[in-house]
Coordinates of C-alpha atoms and ligand atoms in Angstrom, one line a residue:
M298 CA 7.2 48.9 25.8
P299 CA 5.4 46.3 24.1
A300 CA 6.2 42.8 25.7
R301 CA 8.0 40.1 23.1
R302 CA 6.2 37.4 24.0
T303 CA 2.3 37.3 24.8
Q304 CA 1.7 33.9 26.9
V305 CA -1.5 32.2 26.2
L306 CA -3.6 30.6 29.1
T307 CA -6.3 28.7 28.4
V308 CA -8.1 28.1 31.2
D309 CA -12.4 27.0 32.4
R310 CA -14.6 29.7 32.3
H311 CA -16.6 28.5 34.8
R312 CA -13.7 27.2 37.1
P313 CA -10.3 29.0 35.8
D314 CA -7.1 27.1 36.7
P315 CA -5.9 29.2 40.4
E316 CA -2.4 28.8 39.2
A317 CA -3.2 30.6 36.0
I318 CA -5.0 33.4 37.6
R319 CA -2.2 33.8 40.2
L320 CA 0.0 34.0 37.2
A321 CA -2.0 36.7 35.6
A322 CA -2.6 38.9 38.9
D323 CA 0.9 39.0 39.5
T324 CA 1.5 40.4 35.6
I325 CA -1.3 42.7 36.5
R326 CA 0.6 44.0 39.8
S327 CA 4.1 44.3 38.5
G328 CA 2.4 46.8 36.1
R329 CA 2.0 44.6 33.1
L330 CA -0.4 43.9 30.4
V331 CA -3.3 41.0 30.6
A332 CA -5.8 40.3 28.3
F333 CA -9.0 38.5 29.6
P334 CA -12.9 37.5 29.1
T335 CA -15.5 39.7 30.4
E336 CA -19.1 39.1 29.4
T337 CA -19.1 41.6 26.5
V338 CA -15.8 41.6 24.7
Y339 CA -12.4 40.4 25.5
G340 CA -10.4 43.5 27.7
L341 CA -6.8 44.5 28.0
G342 CA -6.4 45.0 31.6
A343 CA -3.5 46.9 33.8
N344 CA -3.7 48.6 37.3
A345 CA -5.8 51.2 36.8
L346 CA -3.5 53.1 39.5
D347 CA -0.3 52.9 37.9
P348 CA 0.1 55.4 35.0
D349 CA 2.9 53.5 33.9
A350 CA 0.7 50.7 33.4
I351 CA -1.6 53.1 31.6
H352 CA 0.3 54.2 29.2
R353 CA 1.3 50.8 28.4
I354 CA -2.6 50.0 27.4
F355 CA -2.7 53.3 25.2
A356 CA 0.6 52.0 22.8
A357 CA -0.3 48.8 22.8
K358 CA -3.6 49.6 21.3
E359 CA -2.2 52.6 19.3
R360 CA -5.0 54.5 21.3
P361 CA -5.7 57.6 21.6
A362 CA -5.1 59.5 24.8
A363 CA -8.4 61.4 24.5
D364 CA -10.3 58.0 24.7
P365 CA -10.6 57.1 28.7
L366 CA -10.7 53.5 29.9
I367 CA -13.5 51.4 31.8
V368 CA -11.9 50.4 35.2
H369 CA -13.1 46.7 36.5
L370 CA -13.9 46.2 40.1
D371 CA -14.8 42.9 41.4
T372 CA -17.3 43.9 43.7
F373 CA -19.8 47.2 44.5
E374 CA -18.0 47.6 47.5
S375 CA -14.7 48.6 45.8
V376 CA -16.4 51.8 43.6
A377 CA -15.2 54.2 46.8
V378 CA -11.5 53.1 45.5
V379 CA -12.3 54.8 42.3
A380 CA -15.4 56.9 43.1
V381 CA -16.5 60.1 45.1
D382 CA -19.7 61.6 45.9
V383 CA -21.5 58.3 44.5
P384 CA -24.8 58.9 44.3
P385 CA -27.8 56.7 46.0
V386 CA -29.1 55.7 42.6
V387 CA -25.8 53.3 42.1
A388 CA -26.4 51.2 44.6
A389 CA -29.7 50.1 43.1
L390 CA -28.2 50.0 39.7
A391 CA -25.9 47.8 40.8
R392 CA -28.3 45.5 42.8
R393 CA -30.2 45.2 39.7
F394 CA -27.1 45.0 37.0
W395 CA -24.1 44.4 39.0
P396 CA -22.1 42.1 38.2
G397 CA -23.1 42.9 34.6
P398 CA -22.7 44.7 31.3
L399 CA -23.2 48.4 32.7
T400 CA -20.8 50.8 33.1
L401 CA -21.6 54.0 35.3
I402 CA -19.7 57.1 34.7
L403 CA -19.2 58.7 38.3
P404 CA -16.7 61.5 39.9
R405 CA -13.1 61.0 39.7
H406 CA -11.4 59.7 43.0
A407 CA -8.2 61.9 43.4
R408 CA -6.0 58.4 43.5
V409 CA -7.3 57.9 40.0
P410 CA -5.0 58.7 37.4
L411 CA -6.1 61.5 34.8
S412 CA -4.5 59.3 32.2
V413 CA -6.8 56.6 32.9
T414 CA -9.9 59.3 32.1
A415 CA -8.2 61.0 29.5
G416 CA -8.5 64.0 32.0
L417 CA -11.9 64.0 32.6
E418 CA -13.2 64.6 36.5
T419 CA -15.2 61.6 35.9
V420 CA -14.3 58.0 35.9
A421 CA -16.0 55.0 34.5
V422 CA -16.5 51.7 36.6
R423 CA -18.0 48.5 36.3
V424 CA -18.1 44.8 38.0
P425 CA -17.8 42.4 34.7
A426 CA -20.2 38.7 35.4
H427 CA -17.1 36.5 34.0
P428 CA -16.2 33.9 36.6
V429 CA -12.4 34.3 34.8
A430 CA -12.7 38.5 35.3
L431 CA -13.9 38.5 39.0
A432 CA -11.2 35.9 39.5
L433 CA -8.4 38.0 37.9
L434 CA -10.0 40.8 39.8
A435 CA -10.4 39.2 43.2
A436 CA -6.6 38.0 42.6
A437 CA -5.2 41.3 42.0
A438 CA -6.6 42.8 44.3
L439 CA -6.4 45.9 42.7
P440 CA -8.8 48.5 40.3
V441 CA -8.2 46.8 36.6
A442 CA -8.8 49.2 33.9
A443 CA -9.7 47.8 30.5
P444 CA -10.9 49.1 27.2
S445 CA -11.3 46.4 24.5
A446 CA -8.1 44.1 23.9
N447 CA -8.0 45.3 20.3
L448 CA -6.2 47.9 18.2
F449 CA -8.0 51.0 17.9
S450 CA -10.5 51.9 16.1
R451 CA -11.2 47.9 15.2
P452 CA -14.1 45.6 15.5
S453 CA -14.0 44.5 19.4
P454 CA -13.0 40.9 20.2
T455 CA -15.3 38.3 21.2
C456 CA -12.9 35.6 21.0
A457 CA -9.0 34.7 22.0
A458 CA -7.9 34.5 18.2
H459 CA -9.3 38.3 17.5
V460 CA -6.9 39.3 20.9
L461 CA -3.9 37.7 19.3
A462 CA -4.7 38.9 15.6
D463 CA -4.3 42.4 16.8
L464 CA -1.9 42.5 19.7
D465 CA 0.0 39.4 20.0
G466 CA 3.5 39.8 20.9
R467 CA 2.4 43.6 22.2
I468 CA 0.6 42.5 25.7
D469 CA 2.2 39.9 28.4
V470 CA -0.2 37.9 28.8
L471 CA -3.9 36.2 27.5
L472 CA -6.4 34.3 29.3
D473 CA -8.4 32.3 27.1
A474 CA -11.6 30.9 28.1
G475 CA -13.5 30.8 24.7
A476 CA -16.3 33.4 23.1
T477 CA -18.0 35.6 24.9
D478 CA -21.4 35.4 25.6
V479 CA -23.2 39.2 25.0
G480 CA -21.0 40.5 22.1
V481 CA -21.0 44.0 22.3
E482 CA -19.8 46.1 25.1
S483 CA -21.0 47.2 28.3
T484 CA -24.3 50.2 28.6
I485 CA -22.3 53.4 30.0
V486 CA -24.8 55.5 32.5
D487 CA -23.5 58.9 33.2
V488 CA -24.9 59.3 36.6
T489 CA -23.0 62.4 37.4
V490 CA -26.0 64.4 35.2
Q491 CA -30.0 64.4 36.1
P492 CA -31.7 63.1 34.9
P493 CA -28.9 60.1 34.3
V494 CA -28.3 59.8 30.6
V495 CA -27.2 56.7 28.3
R496 CA -23.8 57.6 26.5
R497 CA -23.3 54.1 24.7
P498 CA -26.3 51.6 24.1
G499 CA -24.8 48.2 25.3
G500 CA -25.2 44.5 26.9
V501 CA -28.0 45.8 29.5
P502 CA -31.1 47.4 27.0
L503 CA -32.5 50.5 27.9
E504 CA -36.0 48.9 28.6
A505 CA -34.2 47.4 31.7
L506 CA -32.7 50.3 32.7
R507 CA -35.7 52.8 32.6
E508 CA -37.7 50.3 34.9
L509 CA -35.1 51.5 37.4
L510 CA -34.9 55.3 36.2
P511 CA -37.5 56.0 34.0
D512 CA -36.7 59.4 33.5
L513 CA -33.3 57.7 31.4
G514 CA -31.9 59.9 28.5
L515 CA -30.2 58.6 25.3
V516 CA -27.2 60.5 24.1
V517 CA -27.2 59.9 20.2
R518 CA -23.9 60.7 18.7
A519 CA -23.8 63.1 15.7
A520 CA -21.7 61.1 13.0
A521 CA -19.1 63.8 13.0
A522 CA -16.0 62.9 10.8
D523 CA -13.9 65.4 12.9
V524 CA -12.8 62.9 15.6
A525 CA -10.5 65.8 17.1
Q526 CA -13.2 67.7 17.8
V527 CA -15.0 65.2 19.4
A528 CA -15.2 65.7 23.5
P529 CA -13.1 62.3 25.3
G530 CA -15.4 59.7 26.0
Q531 CA -17.6 60.5 22.8
M532 CA -15.5 59.3 19.5
L533 CA -17.4 58.3 16.9
R534 CA -15.2 56.0 14.8
H535 CA -14.8 52.5 15.9
Y536 CA -15.7 49.4 15.4
A537 CA -14.5 49.8 12.0
P538 CA -13.8 46.6 9.7
R539 CA -11.1 47.7 6.9
A540 CA -13.3 47.1 4.5
R541 CA -15.8 51.1 3.9
L542 CA -18.8 49.7 5.5
T543 CA -22.4 51.6 4.5
L544 CA -25.4 50.8 6.6
V545 CA -28.9 50.6 5.2
L546 CA -31.8 51.7 7.3
G547 CA -35.5 51.1 6.5
G548 CA -38.4 48.8 6.5
E549 CA -37.7 45.1 5.9
E550 CA -38.6 44.8 2.1
R551 CA -37.2 48.2 1.0
V552 CA -33.5 47.4 2.4
R553 CA -33.4 44.2 0.8
Q554 CA -34.5 45.5 -2.5
Y555 CA -31.6 48.4 -1.9
V556 CA -28.9 46.0 -1.6
L557 CA -30.3 43.5 -3.9
S558 CA -30.2 46.4 -6.4
A559 CA -26.8 47.8 -5.5
I560 CA -25.3 44.1 -5.9
Q561 CA -27.0 43.9 -9.1
A562 CA -25.3 47.0 -10.6
R563 CA -22.1 45.9 -10.2
D564 CA -19.7 45.4 -12.3
A565 CA -18.7 41.4 -12.7
R566 CA -15.2 42.3 -12.5
Q567 CA -15.3 44.3 -9.3
R568 CA -14.4 43.1 -6.1
P569 CA -16.6 41.1 -4.4
I570 CA -19.2 42.6 -2.5
G571 CA -19.4 41.9 1.3
V572 CA -23.3 42.1 2.8
L573 CA -24.1 41.4 6.4
A574 CA -27.0 41.0 7.1
P575 CA -29.5 39.1 9.7
A576 CA -30.5 35.2 8.7
E577 CA -33.8 36.0 7.3
D578 CA -32.7 38.8 5.2
V579 CA -29.3 36.5 3.7
S580 CA -32.0 33.6 3.1
T581 CA -34.1 36.3 1.1
L582 CA -31.5 37.5 -1.0
S583 CA -29.5 34.4 -1.7
Q584 CA -32.7 32.9 -2.9
A585 CA -33.6 36.5 -5.4
L586 CA -29.4 36.4 -6.2
R587 CA -29.9 32.6 -7.9
T588 CA -28.8 32.6 -11.4
P589 CA -28.5 29.7 -13.9
N590 CA -24.5 30.0 -13.7
G591 CA -24.3 30.5 -9.6
E592 CA -24.5 33.2 -7.2
R593 CA -23.2 36.3 -8.3
D594 CA -19.8 37.5 -7.1
V595 CA -21.2 38.4 -3.2
A596 CA -20.1 37.4 0.4
L597 CA -23.3 36.7 2.6
Q598 CA -22.9 37.0 5.8
P599 CA -25.2 36.2 8.1
Y600 CA -25.2 37.2 12.0
G601 CA -27.8 36.7 14.4
S602 CA -31.8 36.9 13.1
R603 CA -34.3 39.6 13.2
G604 CA -36.4 38.0 16.1
D605 CA -33.4 37.6 18.2
P606 CA -31.1 40.6 18.1
S607 CA -29.2 39.2 21.3
R608 CA -27.8 36.8 18.8
C609 CA -26.7 39.7 16.5
A610 CA -25.3 41.1 19.2
R611 CA -23.2 38.3 20.2
E612 CA -22.0 37.5 16.4
L613 CA -21.6 40.9 15.1
F614 CA -17.9 41.5 15.5
A615 CA -16.9 38.2 14.8
S616 CA -19.0 38.8 11.4
L617 CA -17.2 42.1 10.3
R618 CA -13.9 40.4 11.2
A619 CA -15.0 37.2 9.1
L620 CA -15.7 39.7 5.7
D621 CA -12.7 41.2 6.2
A622 CA -11.2 38.2 6.2
R623 CA -12.9 37.3 3.1
G624 CA -11.1 39.8 1.2
V625 CA -14.1 42.1 0.2
D626 CA -13.4 46.2 0.2
E627 CA -17.2 47.4 0.2
I628 CA -19.8 46.3 2.9
L629 CA -23.3 46.7 2.9
A630 CA -25.0 46.1 6.3
I631 CA -28.7 45.8 7.5
A632 CA -29.5 46.0 11.5
P633 CA -31.9 43.9 13.5
D634 CA -34.8 46.2 14.7
A635 CA -33.9 48.6 17.9
P636 CA -35.3 46.6 20.6
G637 CA -33.4 44.8 23.3
L638 CA -30.4 45.0 21.9
G639 CA -30.9 45.6 18.8
L640 CA -30.0 49.1 19.8
A641 CA -26.5 48.5 20.4
V642 CA -26.2 46.6 17.6
R643 CA -27.0 49.6 15.6
D644 CA -25.0 51.7 17.3
R645 CA -21.9 50.1 16.6
L646 CA -23.0 49.8 12.4
M647 CA -23.9 53.8 12.3
R648 CA -20.6 53.9 13.8
A649 CA -18.7 51.6 11.9
A650 CA -20.4 53.0 8.6
E651 CA -18.4 56.9 9.8
G652 CA -21.5 58.2 8.3
R653 CA -22.4 56.4 5.5
I654 CA -25.6 55.4 5.8
V655 CA -28.3 54.9 3.0
D656 CA -32.1 55.5 4.6
T657 CA -34.2 54.1 2.5
G658 CA -37.7 54.8 4.1
C659 CA -40.0 53.1 6.7
T660 CA -43.0 51.4 4.3
G661 CA -42.7 47.6 4.9
S662 CA -41.3 48.1 8.3
A663 CA -42.0 44.8 10.6
Ligands
TXA823 O1 -18.0 45.8 27.9 C1 -17.0 47.0 28.3 O2 -17.6 48.0 28.3 C2 -15.7 46.1 27.8 C3 -15.2 45.4 28.5 C4 -14.0 45.3 28.2 O3 -15.3 45.6 29.7 N1 -14.6 48.1 27.8 C5 -15.3 48.5 26.5 O4 -14.1 49.6 26.9 O5 -15.9 48.8 25.7 P1 -13.8 50.4 25.7 O6 -12.4 51.3 25.7 O7 -13.5 49.9 24.3 O8 -14.8 51.6 25.3 C6 -14.5 52.6 27.3 C7 -15.5 53.9 26.3 C8 -14.9 55.0 26.1 O9 -14.4 55.0 24.4 C9 -15.7 56.2 26.2 O10 -16.5 55.8 25.2 C10 -16.5 55.8 27.9 O11 -16.3 54.4 27.7 N2 -15.7 56.1 28.6 C11 -15.0 55.8 29.6 N3 -14.9 56.8 30.8 C12 -15.4 57.6 30.6 C13 -15.8 59.2 31.1 N4 -15.3 59.4 32.5 N5 -16.7 59.7 30.4 C14 -17.6 59.3 29.6 N6 -17.4 58.1 28.8 C15 -15.8 57.3 29.1
MG824 MG1 -13.0 49.5 22.4

């Protein structure tokens, strides 16, 4: 049953007020829902061992039961509470990347309800690197299942206002500690298969993981339009703004030329089109669009810069929400190149595009 009022507790991100943490932990322990910051995005937490609490997460988010949740722990040692037959490589990964934006898929312990894992015999776990999340997990003294704290298929929340926009009145408590650092969700690595594979690129770059796991694979999700036929954990539709988003791929020059032509071809009576692009592309486009009558009817939304894909990641979801707020019903998106967090940014935009991808070719690529 949805909560009637959401209690917002503002806390210091480095030294959260123990009373606020205690109240939030008690809320979790009594089977209710708490949204809290992690280093990636805000999560919507509930007791991972309580099927009723888990049901509340799915109801509040309107999330399909086939989409499994990540279980959050405050220490590596707690992995044994929720997983069995933990492969030796997990200790090495944990030492290097935990606390941090890495989720590991492991064989499920029988005490973890199947509703957490969408019926799978595996469970996703991580130790988040955020003082507020760690304080909450320690005080709750329970494994906490937490998907991103947004309505299903909306962009993940990177600040408390995003959480409230989607879930106000549907959750019991929100710990507000300001904007998150990483901005995209954790990297998910499946260590139940040999060699291990990345099931979702995210906050830990592929390059860093391959230093420890040289044969690590990357599963590229197909642009399946038919969500119902996709296996649990592999759903494509996600991160979507309300507007129809098209991802424009290719070399820098070609991508800009394509976007420019698409803007100029529009009828003046059409609603403004949104453009989501790194700062370099936005400044080139805005110069090209400047006419004696001012700029054309376009909402240019910069996010990060080509030289700093981590900033693109940090600003991605807020920028998608900002474009929605500007009332556009169509968005053309340009992604940074794939090294570092660029890969995760591309992945989120591919999924937001739901198959609407234009490849302009690679000539002129930086
Ligand atoms: O950074 C993050 O990971 C954030 C913060 C809150 O920790 N959480 C997050 O959760 O992104 P969520 O629910 O939005 O995404 C969880 C995804 C599922 O959609 C699924 O793709 C994958 O994790 N997943 C979970 N359990 C899985 C399993 N047993 N096998 C395969 N994939 C799984
Ligand atoms: Mg999510």
